[in-house]
Short mmCIF file of C-alpha atoms in Angstrom, two decimals:
data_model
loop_
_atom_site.label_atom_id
_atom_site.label_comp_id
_atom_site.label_asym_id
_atom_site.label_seq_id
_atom_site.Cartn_x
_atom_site.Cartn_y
_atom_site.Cartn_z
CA UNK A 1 -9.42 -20.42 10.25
CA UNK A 2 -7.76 -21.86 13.63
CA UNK A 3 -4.91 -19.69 13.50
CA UNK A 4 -7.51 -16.43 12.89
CA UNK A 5 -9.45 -17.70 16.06
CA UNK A 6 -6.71 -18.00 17.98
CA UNK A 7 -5.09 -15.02 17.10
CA UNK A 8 -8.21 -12.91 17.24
CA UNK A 9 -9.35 -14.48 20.77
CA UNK A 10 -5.46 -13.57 21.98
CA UNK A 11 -6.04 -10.14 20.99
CA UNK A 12 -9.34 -10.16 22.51
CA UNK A 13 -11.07 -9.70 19.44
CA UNK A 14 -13.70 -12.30 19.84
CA UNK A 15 -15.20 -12.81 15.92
CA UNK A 16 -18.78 -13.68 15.87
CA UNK A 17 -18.43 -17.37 15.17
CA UNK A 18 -18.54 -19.92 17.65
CA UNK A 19 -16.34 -22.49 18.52
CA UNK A 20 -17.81 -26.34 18.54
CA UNK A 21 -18.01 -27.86 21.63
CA UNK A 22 -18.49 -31.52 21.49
CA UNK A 23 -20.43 -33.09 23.35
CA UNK A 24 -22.19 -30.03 25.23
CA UNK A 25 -24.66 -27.21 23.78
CA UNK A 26 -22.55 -24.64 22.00
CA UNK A 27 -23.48 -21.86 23.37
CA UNK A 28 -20.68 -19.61 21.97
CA UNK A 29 -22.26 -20.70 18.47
CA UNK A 30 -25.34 -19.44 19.94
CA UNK A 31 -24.16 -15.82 21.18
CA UNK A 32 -22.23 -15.38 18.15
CA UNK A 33 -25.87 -15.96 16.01
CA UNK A 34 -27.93 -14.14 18.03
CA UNK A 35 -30.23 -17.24 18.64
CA UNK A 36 -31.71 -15.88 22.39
CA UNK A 37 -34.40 -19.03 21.97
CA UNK A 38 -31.59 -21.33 21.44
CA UNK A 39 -29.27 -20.22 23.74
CA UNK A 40 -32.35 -19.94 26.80
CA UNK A 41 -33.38 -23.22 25.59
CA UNK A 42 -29.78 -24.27 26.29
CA UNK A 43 -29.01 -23.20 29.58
CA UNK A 44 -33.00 -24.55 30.64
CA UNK A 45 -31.16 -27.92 29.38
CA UNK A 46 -28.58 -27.45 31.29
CA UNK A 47 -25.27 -26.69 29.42
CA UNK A 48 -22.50 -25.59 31.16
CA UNK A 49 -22.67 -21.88 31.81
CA UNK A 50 -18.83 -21.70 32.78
CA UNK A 51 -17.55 -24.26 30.08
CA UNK A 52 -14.26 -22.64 28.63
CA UNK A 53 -13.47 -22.46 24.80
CA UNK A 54 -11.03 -25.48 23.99
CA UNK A 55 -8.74 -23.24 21.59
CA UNK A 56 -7.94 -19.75 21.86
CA UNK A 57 -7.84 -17.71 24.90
CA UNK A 58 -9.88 -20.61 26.72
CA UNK A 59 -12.79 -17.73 26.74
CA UNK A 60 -15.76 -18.43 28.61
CA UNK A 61 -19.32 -17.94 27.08
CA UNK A 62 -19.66 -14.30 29.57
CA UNK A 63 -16.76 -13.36 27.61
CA UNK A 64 -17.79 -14.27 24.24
CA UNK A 65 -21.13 -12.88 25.09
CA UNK A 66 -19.70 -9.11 25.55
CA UNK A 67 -19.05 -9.19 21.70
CA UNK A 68 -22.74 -9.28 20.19
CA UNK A 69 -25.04 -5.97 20.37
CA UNK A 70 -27.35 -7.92 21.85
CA UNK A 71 -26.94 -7.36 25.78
CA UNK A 72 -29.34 -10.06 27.18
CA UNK A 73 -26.79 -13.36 26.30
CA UNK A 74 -24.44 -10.93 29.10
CA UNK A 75 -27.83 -10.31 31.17
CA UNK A 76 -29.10 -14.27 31.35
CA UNK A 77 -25.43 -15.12 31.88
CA UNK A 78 -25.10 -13.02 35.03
CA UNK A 79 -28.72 -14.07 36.23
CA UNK A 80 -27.86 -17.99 36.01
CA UNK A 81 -24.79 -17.50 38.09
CA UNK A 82 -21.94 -17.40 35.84
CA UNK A 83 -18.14 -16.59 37.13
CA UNK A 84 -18.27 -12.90 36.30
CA UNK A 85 -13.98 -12.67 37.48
CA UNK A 86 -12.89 -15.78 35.93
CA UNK A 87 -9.78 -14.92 33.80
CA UNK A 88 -8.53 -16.06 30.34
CA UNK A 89 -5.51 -17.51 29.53
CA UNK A 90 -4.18 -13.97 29.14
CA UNK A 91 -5.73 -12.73 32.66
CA UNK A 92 -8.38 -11.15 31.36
CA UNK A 93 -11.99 -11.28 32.84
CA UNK A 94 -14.83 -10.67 30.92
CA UNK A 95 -15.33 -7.01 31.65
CA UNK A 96 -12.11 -6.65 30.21
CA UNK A 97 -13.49 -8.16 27.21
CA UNK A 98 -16.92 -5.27 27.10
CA UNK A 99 -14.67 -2.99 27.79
CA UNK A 100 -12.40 -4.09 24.48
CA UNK A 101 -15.61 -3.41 22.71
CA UNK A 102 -17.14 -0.61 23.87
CA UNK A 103 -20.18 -2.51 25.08
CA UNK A 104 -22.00 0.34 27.57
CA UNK A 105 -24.63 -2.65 28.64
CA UNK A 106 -22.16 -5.45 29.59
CA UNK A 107 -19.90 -3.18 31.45
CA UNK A 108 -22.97 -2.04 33.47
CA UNK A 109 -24.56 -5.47 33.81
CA UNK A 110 -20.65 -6.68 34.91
CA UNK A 111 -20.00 -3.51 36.99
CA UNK A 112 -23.81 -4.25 38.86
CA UNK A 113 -22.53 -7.62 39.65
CA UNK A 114 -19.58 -6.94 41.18
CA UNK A 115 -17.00 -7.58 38.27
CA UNK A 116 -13.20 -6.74 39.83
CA UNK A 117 -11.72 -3.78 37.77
CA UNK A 118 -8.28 -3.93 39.06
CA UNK A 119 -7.48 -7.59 37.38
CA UNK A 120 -4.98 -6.90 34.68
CA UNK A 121 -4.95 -8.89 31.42
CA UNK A 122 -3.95 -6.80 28.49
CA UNK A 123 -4.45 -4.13 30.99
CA UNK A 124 -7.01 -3.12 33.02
CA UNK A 125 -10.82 -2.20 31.60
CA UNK A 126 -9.98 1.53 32.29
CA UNK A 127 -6.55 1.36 30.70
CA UNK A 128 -8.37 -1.29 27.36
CA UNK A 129 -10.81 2.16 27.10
CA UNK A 130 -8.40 4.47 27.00
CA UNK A 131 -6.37 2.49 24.27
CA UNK A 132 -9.62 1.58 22.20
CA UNK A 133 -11.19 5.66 22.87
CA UNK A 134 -14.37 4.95 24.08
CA UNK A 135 -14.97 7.39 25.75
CA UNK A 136 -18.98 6.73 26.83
CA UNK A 137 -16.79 3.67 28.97
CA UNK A 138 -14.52 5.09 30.48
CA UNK A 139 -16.58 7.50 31.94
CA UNK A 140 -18.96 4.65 33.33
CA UNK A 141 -15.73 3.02 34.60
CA UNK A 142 -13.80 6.12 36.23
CA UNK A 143 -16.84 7.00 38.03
CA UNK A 144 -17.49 3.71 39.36
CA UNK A 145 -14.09 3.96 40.78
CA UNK A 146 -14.50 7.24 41.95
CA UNK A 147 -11.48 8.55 39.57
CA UNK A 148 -12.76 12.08 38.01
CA UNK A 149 -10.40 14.40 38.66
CA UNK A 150 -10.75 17.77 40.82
CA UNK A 151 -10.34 20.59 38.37
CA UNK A 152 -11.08 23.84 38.63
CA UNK A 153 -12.96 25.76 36.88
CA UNK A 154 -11.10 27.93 34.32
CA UNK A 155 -9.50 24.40 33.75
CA UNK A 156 -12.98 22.87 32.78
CA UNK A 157 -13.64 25.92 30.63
CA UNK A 158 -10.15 25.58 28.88
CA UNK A 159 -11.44 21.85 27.34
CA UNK A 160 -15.12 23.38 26.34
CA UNK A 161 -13.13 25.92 24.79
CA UNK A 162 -10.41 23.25 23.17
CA UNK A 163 -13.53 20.85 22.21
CA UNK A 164 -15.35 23.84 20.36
CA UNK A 165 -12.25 24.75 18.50
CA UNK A 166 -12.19 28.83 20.30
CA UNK A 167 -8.81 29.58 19.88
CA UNK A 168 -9.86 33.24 21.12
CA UNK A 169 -10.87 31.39 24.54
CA UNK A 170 -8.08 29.18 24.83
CA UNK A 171 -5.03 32.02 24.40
CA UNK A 172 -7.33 34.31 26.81
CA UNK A 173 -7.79 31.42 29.24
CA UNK A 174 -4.17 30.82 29.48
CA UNK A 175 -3.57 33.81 31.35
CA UNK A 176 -5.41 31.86 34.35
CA UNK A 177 -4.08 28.35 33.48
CA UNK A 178 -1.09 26.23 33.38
CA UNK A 179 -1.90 24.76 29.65
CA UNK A 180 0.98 22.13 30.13
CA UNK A 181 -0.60 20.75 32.94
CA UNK A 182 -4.27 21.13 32.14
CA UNK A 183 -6.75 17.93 32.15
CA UNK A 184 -9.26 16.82 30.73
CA UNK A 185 -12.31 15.33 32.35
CA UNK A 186 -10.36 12.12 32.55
CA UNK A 187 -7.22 13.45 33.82
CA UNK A 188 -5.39 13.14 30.77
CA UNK A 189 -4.02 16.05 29.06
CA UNK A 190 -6.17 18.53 27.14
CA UNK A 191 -4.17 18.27 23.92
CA UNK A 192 -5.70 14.85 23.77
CA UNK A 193 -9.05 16.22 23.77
CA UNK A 194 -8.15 18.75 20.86
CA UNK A 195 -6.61 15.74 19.10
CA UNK A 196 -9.42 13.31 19.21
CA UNK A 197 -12.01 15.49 18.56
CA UNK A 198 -10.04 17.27 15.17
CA UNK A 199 -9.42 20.68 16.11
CA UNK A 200 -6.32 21.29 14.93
CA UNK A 201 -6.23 25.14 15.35
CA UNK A 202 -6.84 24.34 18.92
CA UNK A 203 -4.22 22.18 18.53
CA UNK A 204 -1.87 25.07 17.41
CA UNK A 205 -2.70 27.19 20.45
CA UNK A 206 -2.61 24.38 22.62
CA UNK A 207 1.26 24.06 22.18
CA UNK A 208 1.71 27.73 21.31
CA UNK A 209 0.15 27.85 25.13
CA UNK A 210 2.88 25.96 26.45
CA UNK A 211 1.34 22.52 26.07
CA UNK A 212 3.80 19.37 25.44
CA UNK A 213 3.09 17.37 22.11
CA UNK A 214 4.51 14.63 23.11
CA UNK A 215 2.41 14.66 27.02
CA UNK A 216 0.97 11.07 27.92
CA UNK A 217 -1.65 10.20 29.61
CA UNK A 218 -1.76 6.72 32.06
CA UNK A 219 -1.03 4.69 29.87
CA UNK A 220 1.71 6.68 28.02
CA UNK A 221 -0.29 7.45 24.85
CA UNK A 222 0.21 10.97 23.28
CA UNK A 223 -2.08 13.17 21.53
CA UNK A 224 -0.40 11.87 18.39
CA UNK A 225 -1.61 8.16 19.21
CA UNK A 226 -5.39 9.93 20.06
CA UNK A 227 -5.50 11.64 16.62
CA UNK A 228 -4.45 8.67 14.70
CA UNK A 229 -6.19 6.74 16.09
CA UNK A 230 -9.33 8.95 15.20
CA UNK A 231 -8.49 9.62 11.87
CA UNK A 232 -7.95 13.53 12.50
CA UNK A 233 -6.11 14.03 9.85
CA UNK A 234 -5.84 17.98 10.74
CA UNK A 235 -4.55 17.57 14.24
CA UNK A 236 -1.92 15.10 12.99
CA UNK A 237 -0.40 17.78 10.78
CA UNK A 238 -0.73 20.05 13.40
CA UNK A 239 0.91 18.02 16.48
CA UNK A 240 3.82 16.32 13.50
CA UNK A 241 4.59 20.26 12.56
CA UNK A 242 5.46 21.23 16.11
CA UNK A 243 7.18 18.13 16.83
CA UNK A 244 5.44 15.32 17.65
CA UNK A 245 7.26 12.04 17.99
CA UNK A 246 5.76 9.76 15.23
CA UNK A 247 7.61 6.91 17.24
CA UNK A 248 6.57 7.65 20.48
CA UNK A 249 5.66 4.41 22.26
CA UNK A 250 3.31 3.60 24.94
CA UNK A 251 3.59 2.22 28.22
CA UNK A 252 3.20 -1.35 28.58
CA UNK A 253 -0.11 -0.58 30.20
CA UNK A 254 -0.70 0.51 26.39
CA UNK A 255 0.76 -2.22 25.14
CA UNK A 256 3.68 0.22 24.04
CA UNK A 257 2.12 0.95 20.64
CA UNK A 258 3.08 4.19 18.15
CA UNK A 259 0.58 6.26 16.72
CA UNK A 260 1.13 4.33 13.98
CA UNK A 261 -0.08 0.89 15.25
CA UNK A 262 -3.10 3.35 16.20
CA UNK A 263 -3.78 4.51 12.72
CA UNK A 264 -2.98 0.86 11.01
CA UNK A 265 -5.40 -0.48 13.77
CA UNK A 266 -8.09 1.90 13.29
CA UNK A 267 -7.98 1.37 9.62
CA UNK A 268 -7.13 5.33 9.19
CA UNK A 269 -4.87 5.15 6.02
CA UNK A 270 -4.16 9.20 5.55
CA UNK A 271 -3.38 9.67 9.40
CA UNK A 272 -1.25 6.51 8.32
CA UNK A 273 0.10 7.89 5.51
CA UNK A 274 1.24 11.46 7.14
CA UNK A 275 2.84 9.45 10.02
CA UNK A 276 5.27 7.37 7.68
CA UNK A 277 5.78 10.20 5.90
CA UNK A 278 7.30 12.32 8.67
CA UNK A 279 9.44 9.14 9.59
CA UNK A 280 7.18 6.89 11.64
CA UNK A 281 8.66 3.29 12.17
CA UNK A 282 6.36 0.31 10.14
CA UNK A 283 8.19 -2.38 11.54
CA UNK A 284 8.25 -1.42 15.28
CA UNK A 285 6.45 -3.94 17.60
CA UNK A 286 4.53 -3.64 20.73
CA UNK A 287 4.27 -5.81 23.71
CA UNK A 288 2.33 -8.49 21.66
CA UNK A 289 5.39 -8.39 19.24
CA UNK A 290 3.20 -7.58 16.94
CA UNK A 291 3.68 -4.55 13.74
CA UNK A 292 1.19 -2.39 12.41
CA UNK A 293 0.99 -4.33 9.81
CA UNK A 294 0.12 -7.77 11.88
CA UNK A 295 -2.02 -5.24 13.88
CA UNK A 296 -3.57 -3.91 10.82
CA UNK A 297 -4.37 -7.77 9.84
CA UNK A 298 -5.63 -8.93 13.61
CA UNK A 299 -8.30 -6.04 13.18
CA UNK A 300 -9.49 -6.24 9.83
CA UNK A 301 -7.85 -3.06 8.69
CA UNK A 302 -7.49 -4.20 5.20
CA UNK A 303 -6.72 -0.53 3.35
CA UNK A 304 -3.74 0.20 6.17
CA UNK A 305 -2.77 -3.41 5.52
CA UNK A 306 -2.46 -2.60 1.94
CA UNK A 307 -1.02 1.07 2.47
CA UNK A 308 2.39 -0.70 4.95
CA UNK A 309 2.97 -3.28 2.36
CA UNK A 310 3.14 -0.62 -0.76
CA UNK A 311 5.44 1.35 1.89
CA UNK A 312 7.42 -1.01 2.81
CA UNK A 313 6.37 -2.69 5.64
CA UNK A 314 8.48 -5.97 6.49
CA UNK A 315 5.89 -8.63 5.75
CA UNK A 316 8.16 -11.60 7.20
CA UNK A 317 8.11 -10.37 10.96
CA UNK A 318 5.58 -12.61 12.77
CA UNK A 319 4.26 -11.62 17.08
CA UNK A 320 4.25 -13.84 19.71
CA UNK A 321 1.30 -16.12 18.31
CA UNK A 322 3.81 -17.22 15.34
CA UNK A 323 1.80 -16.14 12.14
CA UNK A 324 2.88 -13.36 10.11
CA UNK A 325 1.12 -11.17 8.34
CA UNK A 326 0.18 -12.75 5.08
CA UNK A 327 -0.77 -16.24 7.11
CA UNK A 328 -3.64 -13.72 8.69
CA UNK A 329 -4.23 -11.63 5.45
CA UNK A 330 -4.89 -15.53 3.76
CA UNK A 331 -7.47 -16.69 6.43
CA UNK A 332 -9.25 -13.40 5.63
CA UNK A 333 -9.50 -14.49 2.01
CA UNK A 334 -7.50 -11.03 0.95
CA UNK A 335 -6.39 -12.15 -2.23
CA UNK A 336 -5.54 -8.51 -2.89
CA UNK A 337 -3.39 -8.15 0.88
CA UNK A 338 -1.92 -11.61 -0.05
CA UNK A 339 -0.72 -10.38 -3.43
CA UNK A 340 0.82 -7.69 -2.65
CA UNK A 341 2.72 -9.16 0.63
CA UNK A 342 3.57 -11.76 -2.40
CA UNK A 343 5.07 -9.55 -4.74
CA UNK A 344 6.78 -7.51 -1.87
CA UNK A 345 8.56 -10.88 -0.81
CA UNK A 346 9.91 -10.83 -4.16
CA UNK A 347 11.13 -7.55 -4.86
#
């Protein structure tokens, strides 16, 4: 499994195994079992609250901690003094790592203690947020940074409308708005929040509004990336039917991803399957170098792994941490993924 760990940590997809540490209490075996007497019994000993993983992403056990439900191995952490800005080996501190997952606890506990939310690994935690869609964390981290935009309020009405699918609303409401430039709550644009949340009728009068399918947001994503990512099957029809670029690609803040590397992430194989058909790319790569079929792999999507090998997908292209897809699929023990990338190679 080294090449999983590695890969996984790189990613910032911290697995919940730990990593032995000779010599020293383990506490990253500790976090990842949820053993809060072991682990307090541990750091009463002694251990090394800033030791750094000896493989990987060199994580430290704050960052490993952000990846288990359980928010007092972030909370005890914090309390005993640990390094809440030290950086992995890809620049990212730990609250980059909560904000990966999601974790509303640790990126309070890290935001209450001062955590720095301009460091930039694989991007910043507000940029991470916006890629992953959490949308509970961004809004803890945009208003600790004071970044809600001022909108008015026939703007704010247009996403209530949007978000409850009133397609009567919206066309009425664009009278009194400029739909192409209207934001959401986050500042991005409002097709993203008919995207994400399904409504693809409000989709339709969206862009029959004058909205752009193909606007981005901060980090260059498109309402195409939100719904595949999602799964919203509905509003990918709608966006690919007026135009939509199934190739569009991110900013590097985004880690220039398609909306495909969003559905093969997300594990959303008909979003997936819609997107290659109207002429998405399987073999493009993002910053990491990486497919949506090694992305697909990294995240445990093992259906969209499946789906891009039966299309197609070129199984032999490996990112910048040198294993290709099948070398990933086999440390999962996917006989099935492995089988197929197998038979591929030989057609």
């Amino acid at each position: 499994m080294r090449f999983f760990v590695t890969l996984a940590a790189a990613l910032g997809l911290a697995c919940a195994q730990g990593h032995a540490q000779e010599d020293r209490p383990d506490l990253f075996a500790l976090i990842g079992a949820g053993d809060v007497e072991g682990f307090t019994a541990a750091l009463d000993a002694g251990a090394a609250i800033n030791v750094r993983q000896d493989t990987g992403l060199e994580a430290t056990p704050l960052m490993w901690a952000t990846g288990v439900d359980n928010p007092v191995f972030v909370d005890t952490l914090i309390a005993a003094g640990a390094e809440i800005d030290t950086r992995d080996a890809m620049g990212d501190p730990a609250i980059n790592w909560a904000a990966y997952y999601g974790r509303l606890p640790a990126i309070s506990a890290l935001l209450d203690a001062g955590a720095d939310t301009d460091l930039t690994g694989h991007g910043t935690p507000v940029e991470i947020v916006m890629r992953r869609g959490h949308q509970a964390a961004l809004a803890i981290l945009i208003d600790h940074r004071n970044e809600r935009p001022d909108r008015h309020a026939a703007e704010a009405a247009l996403e209530a409308a949007v978000m409850a699918g009133d397609t009567g609303t919206i066309t009425a409401l664009a009278n009194y708005v400029d739909v192409a430039s209207a934001r959401d709550w986050a500042g991005r644009p409002v097709l993203q929040s008919a995207a994400r949340a399904g409504q693809g009728e409000a989709v339709r009068a969206l862009i029959e509004a004058g909205a752009d399918p193909d606007a981005r947001d901060r980090i260059g994503f498109t309402a195409l990336h939100e719904a595949a990512r999602e799964g919203r099957t509905g509003a990918v029809a709608a966006l690919l039917a007026a135009g939509a670029d199934p190739n569009a690609r991110s900013e590097p803040s985004g880690l220039s991803l398609t909306p495909l590397h969003m559905a093969a992430t997300a594990n959303q194989v008909d979003a997936l399957r819609l997107l290659l058909d109207a002429g998405a790319d399987p073999d493009v790569t993002g910053t990491m170098g990486a497919t949506p079929l090694l992305w697909a792999t990294f995240e445990g999507a093992r259906e969209a792994a499946l789906a891009l090998v039966e299309a197609g997908a070129d199984t032999s292209i490996a990112g910048n941490f040198g294993d290709t897809a099948r070398a990933v699929a086999e440390a999962r023990e996917w006989d099935d993924v492995v089988a197929a990338i197998d038979a591929a190679e030989i057609d």
